[in-house]
CSV table of C-alpha atoms in Angstrom, one decimal:
chain,number,residue,atom,x,y,z
A,1,MET,CA,-80.9,27.2,71.5
A,2,ALA,CA,-81.9,30.1,70.4
A,3,GLU,CA,-78.6,31.9,70.2
A,4,THR,CA,-76.5,29.2,69.0
A,5,THR,CA,-78.7,28.4,65.5
A,6,GLN,CA,-77.9,32.2,65.2
A,7,LEU,CA,-74.6,32.6,65.8
A,8,GLU,CA,-73.9,29.7,64.0
A,9,LYS,CA,-75.7,31.2,60.6
A,10,PRO,CA,-73.5,33.3,59.8
A,11,ALA,CA,-70.2,31.3,60.4
A,12,ILE,CA,-72.8,29.3,58.0
A,13,LYS,CA,-72.7,32.3,55.4
A,14,LYS,CA,-69.0,32.7,55.3
A,15,ARG,CA,-68.4,29.3,54.2
A,16,GLU,CA,-67.5,28.7,50.7
A,17,PRO,CA,-69.4,26.4,49.2
A,18,LEU,CA,-68.8,23.2,49.5
A,19,PHE,CA,-68.8,22.2,45.5
A,20,GLY,CA,-68.6,25.2,43.3
A,21,PRO,CA,-67.0,25.8,39.8
A,22,LYS,CA,-63.1,25.7,41.5
A,23,GLU,CA,-63.7,22.4,43.2
A,24,ARG,CA,-65.2,21.1,40.0
A,25,LYS,CA,-62.4,22.4,37.9
A,26,LEU,CA,-60.2,21.0,40.5
A,27,LEU,CA,-61.7,17.3,39.6
A,28,THR,CA,-62.2,18.1,35.8
A,29,ASP,CA,-58.9,20.1,35.0
A,30,PRO,CA,-56.8,16.5,35.1
A,31,LEU,CA,-58.6,14.7,33.2
A,32,ASN,CA,-58.5,16.3,29.9
A,33,ASP,CA,-55.7,20.0,30.3
A,34,ASN,CA,-53.7,19.2,33.1
A,35,ASN,CA,-53.7,14.6,32.4
A,36,PRO,CA,-50.9,13.8,34.6
A,37,ILE,CA,-50.0,11.4,31.7
A,38,THR,CA,-49.9,12.6,28.4
A,39,VAL,CA,-49.7,16.5,29.7
A,40,GLN,CA,-47.6,16.3,32.9
A,41,VAL,CA,-45.5,13.1,31.7
A,42,LEU,CA,-46.3,11.7,35.8
A,43,GLY,CA,-46.3,8.6,36.4
A,44,ILE,CA,-45.7,6.8,33.8
A,45,CYS,CA,-43.7,3.6,34.7
A,46,SER,CA,-46.8,1.8,36.3
A,47,ALA,CA,-48.8,2.7,33.3
A,48,LEU,CA,-46.3,0.8,30.7
A,49,ALA,CA,-45.7,-2.3,33.2
A,50,VAL,CA,-49.1,-3.0,34.8
A,51,THR,CA,-51.8,-2.1,30.8
A,52,THR,CA,-50.9,-5.4,29.5
A,53,LEU,CA,-54.6,-6.6,30.7
A,54,VAL,CA,-57.3,-4.8,31.8
A,55,TRP,CA,-58.2,-6.0,35.3
A,56,PRO,CA,-54.9,-5.5,37.3
A,57,SER,CA,-54.7,-2.1,35.7
A,58,PHE,CA,-58.0,-1.1,37.0
A,59,ILE,CA,-57.2,-2.3,40.2
A,60,MET,CA,-54.4,-0.5,40.6
A,61,ALA,CA,-56.0,2.7,39.2
A,62,ILE,CA,-58.4,2.6,42.5
A,63,ALA,CA,-55.4,1.6,44.2
A,64,VAL,CA,-53.8,5.2,42.4
A,65,VAL,CA,-56.9,7.2,42.8
A,66,PHE,CA,-57.0,5.5,46.6
A,67,VAL,CA,-53.8,6.8,47.8
A,68,CYS,CA,-54.2,10.1,46.0
A,69,ALA,CA,-56.8,11.5,47.6
A,70,PHE,CA,-56.2,10.4,51.2
A,71,SER,CA,-52.2,11.7,51.4
A,72,SER,CA,-53.5,15.1,50.0
A,73,LEU,CA,-55.7,15.4,52.6
A,74,PHE,CA,-53.5,14.2,55.5
A,75,THR,CA,-50.8,16.0,53.6
A,76,SER,CA,-53.3,19.0,53.4
A,77,LEU,CA,-54.3,18.9,57.3
A,78,LEU,CA,-50.6,19.0,58.3
A,79,ARG,CA,-49.4,21.0,55.9
A,80,LYS,CA,-49.2,24.2,59.0
A,81,SER,CA,-47.1,21.6,61.3
A,82,ILE,CA,-44.7,20.2,58.5
A,83,PRO,CA,-41.2,21.9,58.4
A,84,LYS,CA,-39.8,22.9,55.4
A,85,GLN,CA,-36.3,20.5,54.8
A,86,VAL,CA,-38.2,17.5,56.6
A,87,ARG,CA,-41.5,17.4,54.2
A,88,MET,CA,-40.3,14.8,51.5
A,89,ILE,CA,-39.5,12.5,54.0
A,90,VAL,CA,-43.4,12.9,56.4
A,91,GLN,CA,-44.8,12.8,52.7
A,92,LEU,CA,-43.3,9.2,52.0
A,93,VAL,CA,-44.2,8.4,55.2
A,94,ILE,CA,-47.6,9.1,54.4
A,95,ILE,CA,-47.9,7.6,51.0
A,96,ALA,CA,-45.9,4.1,52.7
A,97,THR,CA,-48.4,3.9,54.9
A,98,LEU,CA,-51.2,4.6,52.7
A,99,VAL,CA,-49.5,2.2,50.1
A,100,THR,CA,-49.0,-0.4,52.6
A,101,ILE,CA,-52.8,-0.6,53.4
A,102,VAL,CA,-53.4,-0.4,49.6
A,103,GLU,CA,-51.3,-3.9,49.3
A,104,MET,CA,-52.9,-5.5,52.4
A,105,THR,CA,-56.2,-5.1,51.8
A,106,LEU,CA,-55.5,-6.5,48.2
A,107,ARG,CA,-53.5,-9.2,49.2
A,108,ALA,CA,-56.9,-10.6,51.9
A,109,VAL,CA,-59.1,-9.5,49.0
A,110,ASP,CA,-57.9,-10.8,45.5
A,111,TYR,CA,-55.2,-12.8,45.9
A,112,ALA,CA,-54.4,-13.7,42.7
A,113,VAL,CA,-53.8,-10.1,41.1
A,114,SER,CA,-52.5,-8.7,44.2
A,115,ARG,CA,-49.6,-11.4,42.8
A,116,GLN,CA,-49.6,-9.9,39.7
A,117,LEU,CA,-49.0,-6.7,40.2
A,118,ALA,CA,-46.8,-7.1,43.6
A,119,VAL,CA,-43.5,-4.3,42.5
A,120,PHE,CA,-45.7,-2.6,41.2
A,121,ILE,CA,-48.8,-1.8,44.2
A,122,GLY,CA,-45.0,-1.2,46.5
A,123,LEU,CA,-44.4,1.7,43.5
A,124,ILE,CA,-47.0,3.8,43.8
A,125,ILE,CA,-44.6,5.2,46.8
A,126,THR,CA,-42.1,6.4,43.8
A,127,ASN,CA,-44.9,7.6,41.9
A,128,CYS,CA,-44.2,11.1,40.5
A,129,ILE,CA,-48.1,11.9,40.7
A,130,VAL,CA,-49.0,11.4,44.5
A,131,MET,CA,-45.5,13.0,45.2
A,132,GLY,CA,-45.8,15.3,43.1
A,133,ARG,CA,-49.5,16.8,43.8
A,134,LEU,CA,-48.6,16.9,47.4
A,135,GLU,CA,-45.7,18.9,46.9
A,136,ALA,CA,-47.0,21.3,44.0
A,137,PHE,CA,-51.0,21.2,45.6
A,138,ALA,CA,-51.9,20.3,48.7
A,139,MET,CA,-49.1,21.1,51.0
A,140,ALA,CA,-50.8,24.9,49.6
A,141,ASN,CA,-54.3,24.8,50.0
A,142,LYS,CA,-57.0,23.1,52.3
A,143,PRO,CA,-58.2,20.1,52.6
A,144,TRP,CA,-61.4,19.7,50.8
A,145,ARG,CA,-59.3,21.2,47.8
A,146,SER,CA,-56.2,19.1,48.0
A,147,PHE,CA,-58.3,15.9,48.2
A,148,LEU,CA,-60.5,16.5,45.1
A,149,ASP,CA,-57.2,17.1,43.6
A,150,GLY,CA,-56.1,14.0,44.8
A,151,VAL,CA,-59.0,12.3,43.4
A,152,GLY,CA,-59.0,14.9,39.8
A,153,ASN,CA,-55.2,13.4,39.6
A,154,GLY,CA,-55.8,9.8,40.5
A,155,LEU,CA,-59.0,10.1,37.9
A,156,GLY,CA,-57.1,11.3,34.9
A,157,TYR,CA,-54.4,8.4,34.9
A,158,GLY,CA,-56.9,5.6,35.8
A,159,GLY,CA,-58.4,7.3,33.0
A,160,ILE,CA,-55.1,6.9,31.1
A,161,LEU,CA,-54.0,3.6,32.4
A,162,LEU,CA,-57.3,1.9,31.1
A,163,ALA,CA,-57.2,2.7,28.0
A,164,VAL,CA,-53.4,1.7,27.2
A,165,ALA,CA,-54.9,-1.4,28.7
A,166,VAL,CA,-58.4,-1.9,26.4
A,167,VAL,CA,-55.9,-1.6,23.5
A,168,ARG,CA,-53.8,-3.6,24.3
A,169,GLU,CA,-55.1,-6.5,26.0
A,170,LEU,CA,-58.1,-6.4,22.4
A,171,PHE,CA,-55.1,-6.8,20.2
A,172,GLY,CA,-52.6,-8.4,22.6
A,173,LYS,CA,-55.0,-10.9,23.4
A,174,GLY,CA,-58.4,-10.9,21.7
A,175,SER,CA,-60.2,-10.6,25.4
A,176,LEU,CA,-61.0,-8.1,28.0
A,177,PHE,CA,-60.4,-8.0,32.1
A,178,ALA,CA,-58.8,-11.3,31.9
A,179,GLY,CA,-59.0,-13.0,35.2
A,180,SER,CA,-62.5,-10.8,36.9
A,181,PRO,CA,-65.5,-12.6,37.5
A,182,ILE,CA,-66.6,-10.6,34.1
A,183,GLU,CA,-64.3,-12.3,31.6
A,184,TRP,CA,-64.9,-11.1,27.9
A,185,LYS,CA,-63.1,-13.4,25.5
A,186,ILE,CA,-63.8,-11.1,22.2
A,187,ILE,CA,-61.7,-12.5,19.0
A,188,GLY,CA,-59.6,-15.5,18.6
A,189,PRO,CA,-59.3,-19.2,17.6
A,190,SER,CA,-61.9,-20.9,19.7
A,191,ALA,CA,-65.7,-21.1,20.3
A,192,ASP,CA,-64.9,-20.0,24.1
A,193,TYR,CA,-64.8,-16.5,21.9
A,194,MET,CA,-67.5,-14.2,20.7
A,195,LEU,CA,-65.8,-14.4,17.3
A,196,ASN,CA,-64.3,-16.9,16.5
A,197,THR,CA,-61.5,-17.0,13.3
A,198,THR,CA,-61.8,-20.7,12.7
A,199,THR,CA,-65.5,-20.3,11.9
A,200,ILE,CA,-66.3,-17.0,10.6
A,201,SER,CA,-64.5,-17.6,7.3
A,202,TRP,CA,-63.5,-13.8,6.2
A,203,LEU,CA,-61.8,-13.3,9.8
A,204,GLY,CA,-59.6,-16.3,9.0
A,205,TRP,CA,-56.8,-13.9,8.3
A,206,TYR,CA,-56.8,-12.3,12.0
A,207,GLN,CA,-53.7,-13.0,14.4
A,208,ASN,CA,-53.4,-11.0,17.8
A,209,ASN,CA,-51.1,-8.7,17.3
A,210,ASN,CA,-48.1,-10.1,20.2
A,211,LEU,CA,-45.8,-6.5,20.0
A,212,MET,CA,-49.2,-5.5,21.9
A,213,VAL,CA,-47.6,-8.0,25.1
A,214,LEU,CA,-44.6,-6.5,24.7
A,215,SER,CA,-44.1,-3.1,27.2
A,216,CYS,CA,-43.4,-1.2,24.4
A,217,ALA,CA,-46.7,-1.1,23.1
A,218,ALA,CA,-47.5,0.8,25.9
A,219,MET,CA,-45.3,3.6,24.1
A,220,PHE,CA,-46.4,3.8,21.3
A,221,ILE,CA,-49.8,3.9,22.4
A,222,ILE,CA,-49.6,6.7,25.1
A,223,GLY,CA,-47.4,8.3,22.3
A,224,VAL,CA,-50.6,8.0,20.0
A,225,PHE,CA,-52.3,9.1,22.6
A,226,ILE,CA,-50.6,12.0,22.7
A,227,TRP,CA,-51.2,13.4,19.7
A,228,ILE,CA,-54.9,12.7,19.7
A,229,HIS,CA,-55.3,14.5,22.4
A,230,ARG,CA,-53.3,17.4,21.4
A,231,SER,CA,-54.9,17.7,17.7
A,232,TRP,CA,-58.1,17.9,19.4
A,233,ASN,CA,-57.0,19.8,22.3
A,234,PRO,CA,-54.3,21.8,20.4
A,235,LYS,CA,-53.1,25.0,23.3
A,236,LEU,CA,-51.1,22.4,24.3
A,237,VAL,CA,-49.3,21.7,21.5
A,238,ASP,CA,-45.3,21.6,22.2
A,239,VAL,CA,-44.1,24.9,20.6
A,240,SER,CA,-40.4,24.7,21.9
B,1,MET,CA,-15.5,-12.5,35.5
B,2,GLU,CA,-18.4,-12.7,37.5
B,3,LEU,CA,-19.2,-9.2,38.2
B,4,VAL,CA,-18.3,-8.2,34.3
B,5,ASN,CA,-20.9,-10.4,33.5
B,6,ILE,CA,-23.7,-8.6,35.8
B,7,PHE,CA,-22.6,-5.3,34.5
B,8,ILE,CA,-22.6,-6.6,31.1
B,9,LYS,CA,-26.0,-7.7,31.8
B,10,SER,CA,-27.5,-5.0,33.9
B,11,ALA,CA,-26.3,-2.1,31.6
B,12,PHE,CA,-27.6,-3.7,27.6
B,13,ILE,CA,-29.6,-6.6,28.5
B,14,GLU,CA,-31.3,-5.6,31.6
B,15,ASN,CA,-31.1,-1.8,30.7
B,16,MET,CA,-33.5,0.0,33.3
B,17,VAL,CA,-35.0,2.1,30.5
B,18,LEU,CA,-36.0,1.0,27.7
B,19,THR,CA,-36.7,-2.9,29.0
B,20,TYR,CA,-38.3,-2.1,32.4
B,21,PHE,CA,-38.9,1.1,31.7
B,22,LEU,CA,-37.8,2.0,35.1
B,23,GLY,CA,-37.6,5.9,36.0
B,24,MET,CA,-39.1,6.9,33.1
B,25,CYS,CA,-40.8,10.1,33.9
B,26,SER,CA,-37.3,11.8,34.6
B,27,TYR,CA,-36.2,10.6,31.2
B,28,LEU,CA,-38.8,11.9,29.3
B,29,ALA,CA,-39.0,15.6,30.8
B,30,VAL,CA,-35.4,15.9,31.3
B,31,SER,CA,-33.5,14.3,28.0
B,32,LYS,CA,-34.9,17.6,25.7
B,33,THR,CA,-30.8,18.2,25.8
B,34,VAL,CA,-27.3,16.5,25.7
B,35,LYS,CA,-25.5,18.4,28.7
B,36,THR,CA,-28.1,18.1,31.2
B,37,ALA,CA,-29.2,14.8,30.6
B,38,PHE,CA,-26.1,14.0,31.1
B,39,GLY,CA,-25.7,15.6,33.8
B,40,LEU,CA,-28.5,13.8,35.1
B,41,GLY,CA,-27.1,10.4,34.2
B,42,LEU,CA,-23.9,10.9,36.4
B,43,ALA,CA,-26.5,11.0,39.0
B,44,VAL,CA,-28.0,8.6,39.0
B,45,ILE,CA,-25.0,6.2,38.3
B,46,PHE,CA,-23.6,7.6,41.9
B,47,VAL,CA,-27.5,7.2,44.0
B,48,LEU,CA,-27.0,4.2,42.4
B,49,GLY,CA,-24.3,2.5,42.8
B,50,ILE,CA,-23.9,4.4,46.6
B,51,THR,CA,-27.5,3.0,47.7
B,52,MET,CA,-26.8,-0.7,46.3
B,53,PRO,CA,-24.2,-1.0,48.3
B,54,ILE,CA,-25.4,0.7,51.4
B,55,ASN,CA,-29.6,-1.3,51.7
B,56,TRP,CA,-27.2,-5.0,51.1
B,57,LEU,CA,-25.9,-3.9,53.9
B,58,ILE,CA,-28.7,-3.1,56.3
B,59,ASN,CA,-30.7,-5.2,54.2
B,60,ASN,CA,-28.8,-8.7,55.4
B,61,TYR,CA,-27.3,-7.5,58.4
B,62,LEU,CA,-30.7,-5.3,59.9
B,63,LEU,CA,-33.9,-6.4,58.2
B,64,ALA,CA,-33.0,-10.1,57.5
B,65,GLU,CA,-33.8,-12.7,60.6
B,66,GLY,CA,-29.9,-13.8,61.3
B,67,GLY,CA,-28.9,-10.1,61.5
B,68,ILE,CA,-28.0,-7.7,64.1
B,69,LEU,CA,-31.6,-7.9,66.0
B,70,GLY,CA,-31.8,-11.8,65.5
B,71,GLN,CA,-35.9,-10.6,64.3
B,72,ASP,CA,-37.2,-10.7,60.9
B,73,LEU,CA,-37.7,-7.1,59.8
B,74,THR,CA,-38.4,-7.2,56.5
B,75,PHE,CA,-41.6,-5.6,56.3
B,76,LEU,CA,-39.4,-2.0,57.0
B,77,ARG,CA,-37.3,-2.7,53.9
B,78,LEU,CA,-39.7,0.0,51.7
B,79,ILE,CA,-39.0,3.1,54.6
B,80,LEU,CA,-35.5,2.4,55.2
B,81,PHE,CA,-35.0,2.4,51.5
B,82,ILE,CA,-36.6,5.3,50.5
B,83,ALA,CA,-35.2,7.2,53.8
B,84,VAL,CA,-31.2,5.8,52.6
B,85,ILE,CA,-32.1,6.8,48.9
B,86,ALA,CA,-33.6,10.3,50.2
B,87,SER,CA,-30.4,11.3,52.3
B,88,MET,CA,-28.3,10.2,49.3
B,89,VAL,CA,-30.2,12.0,46.8
B,90,GLN,CA,-29.4,14.7,49.4
B,91,LEU,CA,-26.1,14.2,49.6
B,92,VAL,CA,-25.0,14.8,45.5
B,93,GLU,CA,-27.7,17.6,45.6
B,94,MET,CA,-26.0,19.5,47.9
B,95,VAL,CA,-22.3,18.6,45.8
B,96,ILE,CA,-24.0,19.8,42.3
B,97,GLU,CA,-25.0,22.8,44.0
B,98,LYS,CA,-21.5,23.4,45.0
B,99,LEU,CA,-19.5,22.5,41.7
B,100,SER,CA,-22.2,23.5,39.2
B,101,PRO,CA,-24.5,26.2,40.3
B,102,SER,CA,-25.9,25.8,36.3
B,103,LEU,CA,-26.6,22.3,35.4
B,104,TYR,CA,-27.5,22.4,39.8
B,105,ASN,CA,-30.2,24.8,38.7
B,106,SER,CA,-31.1,23.5,34.8
B,107,LEU,CA,-32.1,20.4,36.5
B,108,GLY,CA,-34.4,22.1,39.3
B,109,ILE,CA,-37.2,19.7,40.7
B,110,PHE,CA,-35.9,16.5,38.7
B,111,LEU,CA,-33.0,17.0,41.2
B,112,PRO,CA,-34.8,15.7,44.2
B,113,LEU,CA,-37.1,13.8,42.5
B,114,ILE,CA,-34.6,11.2,41.9
B,115,THR,CA,-35.6,9.9,45.3
B,116,VAL,CA,-39.2,9.0,43.3
B,117,ASN,CA,-36.9,7.8,40.4
B,118,CYS,CA,-38.1,4.1,39.9
B,119,ALA,CA,-34.4,3.1,38.7
B,120,ILE,CA,-33.3,3.1,41.9
B,121,LEU,CA,-36.5,2.0,44.3
B,122,GLY,CA,-36.6,-0.3,41.6
B,123,GLY,CA,-32.7,-1.3,41.3
B,124,ASN,CA,-32.9,-1.8,45.0
B,125,LEU,CA,-36.0,-4.4,45.0
B,126,PHE,CA,-34.1,-6.2,42.4
B,127,MET,CA,-31.1,-6.9,43.9
B,128,VAL,CA,-33.4,-8.3,47.3
B,129,THR,CA,-34.9,-10.5,45.0
B,130,ARG,CA,-32.0,-11.5,42.8
B,131,GLU,CA,-29.9,-12.0,46.2
B,132,TYR,CA,-26.9,-11.1,44.9
B,133,ASN,CA,-23.6,-10.2,47.1
B,134,PHE,CA,-22.4,-7.1,47.9
B,135,THR,CA,-19.8,-6.8,45.3
B,136,GLU,CA,-22.6,-8.3,42.6
B,137,SER,CA,-24.7,-5.9,44.2
B,138,VAL,CA,-22.0,-3.3,43.2
B,139,ALA,CA,-22.3,-4.7,40.4
B,140,PHE,CA,-25.3,-4.2,39.8
B,141,GLY,CA,-25.9,-0.9,40.7
B,142,LEU,CA,-23.0,0.8,38.4
B,143,GLY,CA,-24.3,-1.3,35.9
B,144,GLY,CA,-27.7,-0.3,36.4
B,145,GLY,CA,-26.9,3.2,36.7
B,146,PHE,CA,-24.3,2.8,33.0
B,147,GLY,CA,-27.7,1.5,31.4
B,148,TRP,CA,-29.9,4.2,32.1
B,149,PHE,CA,-27.5,6.9,31.7
B,150,LEU,CA,-26.7,5.8,28.5
B,151,ALA,CA,-30.3,5.5,27.5
B,152,ILE,CA,-31.1,9.4,28.1
B,153,ILE,CA,-28.0,10.1,26.6
B,154,ALA,CA,-29.0,8.7,23.6
B,155,ILE,CA,-32.6,9.8,23.7
B,156,ALA,CA,-31.0,13.5,24.4
B,157,ALA,CA,-29.0,13.0,21.1
B,158,ILE,CA,-32.2,12.4,19.0
B,159,ARG,CA,-34.2,14.8,21.0
B,160,GLU,CA,-31.7,17.4,19.6
B,161,LYS,CA,-31.2,16.2,16.3
B,162,ILE,CA,-35.6,15.3,15.6
B,163,ARG,CA,-36.4,19.5,16.5
B,164,TYR,CA,-34.9,20.3,12.8
B,165,SER,CA,-37.4,17.4,11.5
B,166,ASN,CA,-41.2,18.5,10.2
B,167,VAL,CA,-42.8,16.4,13.3
B,168,PRO,CA,-46.8,17.0,13.2
B,169,ALA,CA,-46.9,19.6,15.4
B,170,PRO,CA,-49.5,17.9,18.0
B,171,LEU,CA,-46.9,14.4,18.3
B,172,ARG,CA,-43.9,17.6,19.0
B,173,GLY,CA,-42.4,17.1,21.8
B,174,LEU,CA,-43.2,14.9,24.3
B,175,GLY,CA,-45.4,12.4,21.6
B,176,MET,CA,-41.9,11.8,19.8
B,177,ALA,CA,-40.3,11.2,22.8
B,178,PHE,CA,-42.4,8.3,22.8
B,179,ILE,CA,-42.3,6.6,20.3
B,180,ILE,CA,-38.6,6.9,19.7
B,181,THR,CA,-38.9,4.9,23.4
B,182,GLY,CA,-40.6,3.3,21.9
B,183,LEU,CA,-38.0,1.8,18.9
B,184,MET,CA,-35.2,2.0,21.1
B,185,GLY,CA,-37.1,-0.2,23.5
B,186,ILE,CA,-37.1,-3.3,20.2
B,187,ALA,CA,-33.9,-2.2,19.1
B,188,PHE,CA,-32.5,-3.2,21.9
B,189,LEU,CA,-34.4,-5.8,22.4
B,190,SER,CA,-32.9,-7.6,20.3
B,191,LEU,CA,-29.3,-7.5,22.7
B,192,LEU,CA,-31.6,-10.7,24.8
B,193,GLY,CA,-29.6,-12.7,22.3
B,194,ILE,CA,-25.9,-12.2,23.6
B,195,ASP,CA,-24.9,-14.7,25.9
B,196,PRO,CA,-22.9,-12.4,28.8
B,197,ALA,CA,-21.0,-15.5,29.3
B,198,ALA,CA,-19.0,-15.5,26.1
B,199,PHE,CA,-17.2,-12.3,27.8
């Protein structure tokens, strides 16, 4: 026993810390300086289509974090045995398998939302963030770091997704989390809503903005987000 | 006439980019100059026009219940479609590299990324859900590709011009591209009024 513990100790000392500053950077970088949507411009399609309501966007965000994290992990574990010529197919198979798992789980847990998201859960396969991170990071880094990078990028993506969805649902429908167990009705013309526009006289003019329901609105909102993000973080400004 | 209708409908009225917002990533990233946008647009037309009939054959003769294998294999649809698309993109990549190395270099990473361009897989899935027949699927593929081509050329031209305008610095580049696309989307909404049967 004594011998084995002595043998193990130096090995532990050599190992890098499990969650040091480098690892923390992997998680926080995609939230700000290297955000998948506002900086890398990857994975826009689903960001536009899903965000009319907050609840589906929330589910979508979780699904992307899951797929991104685990596809990075598995690709990184396999990175030394994947031949360079067929790496895309291998990556696609890993992603497609994970997406199928997510799709089946969602169908079992919340059928209504899974029908709402139907095509877009499938389109996670072609979500460029997942593939982009596998190419750029997981193929060249160790599993634990790749996993954190995947989680970070998934969260960076999910954060923007939720922010866009909150704006669109609040102004387009007057509610938040519609269709979920915790449905909040914020503003609207009946007694169900917190701010009832028919009884509060100074809100009588209020109407839902139907533009927010159109997919064009998502373009404007992301455009404005990029504007805010870059004026707050000037080193991201496009100089070209 | 039916085929012309489908072409016009998929190119203008139900434009891939401006109505469904599919294939945004490469649309936004490669639209800085008209020249590269032109090359990528042609590549997308080609890939959509060729994967659509191939995937139609696969879907109807291989995966459908009455197909050659005699079993319902539709759960393999996503993987097989992606495999066909990936190999076609590989083909286009080799052709462009041979014919125009400068275009090949300027397209860079976005050429292999046509594989994960949602417009291609999305278009193929639309073809399945709308139950087109073989010739209709060819028309739909070419029309959808043409619509994508049109949209990326339009935004590239606008972005080339807007470089000389005084846009607020944080909005310059990407932010402006998003807002222009939003405006183009609203403009294309007005085409919803067209009746394709009138052609």
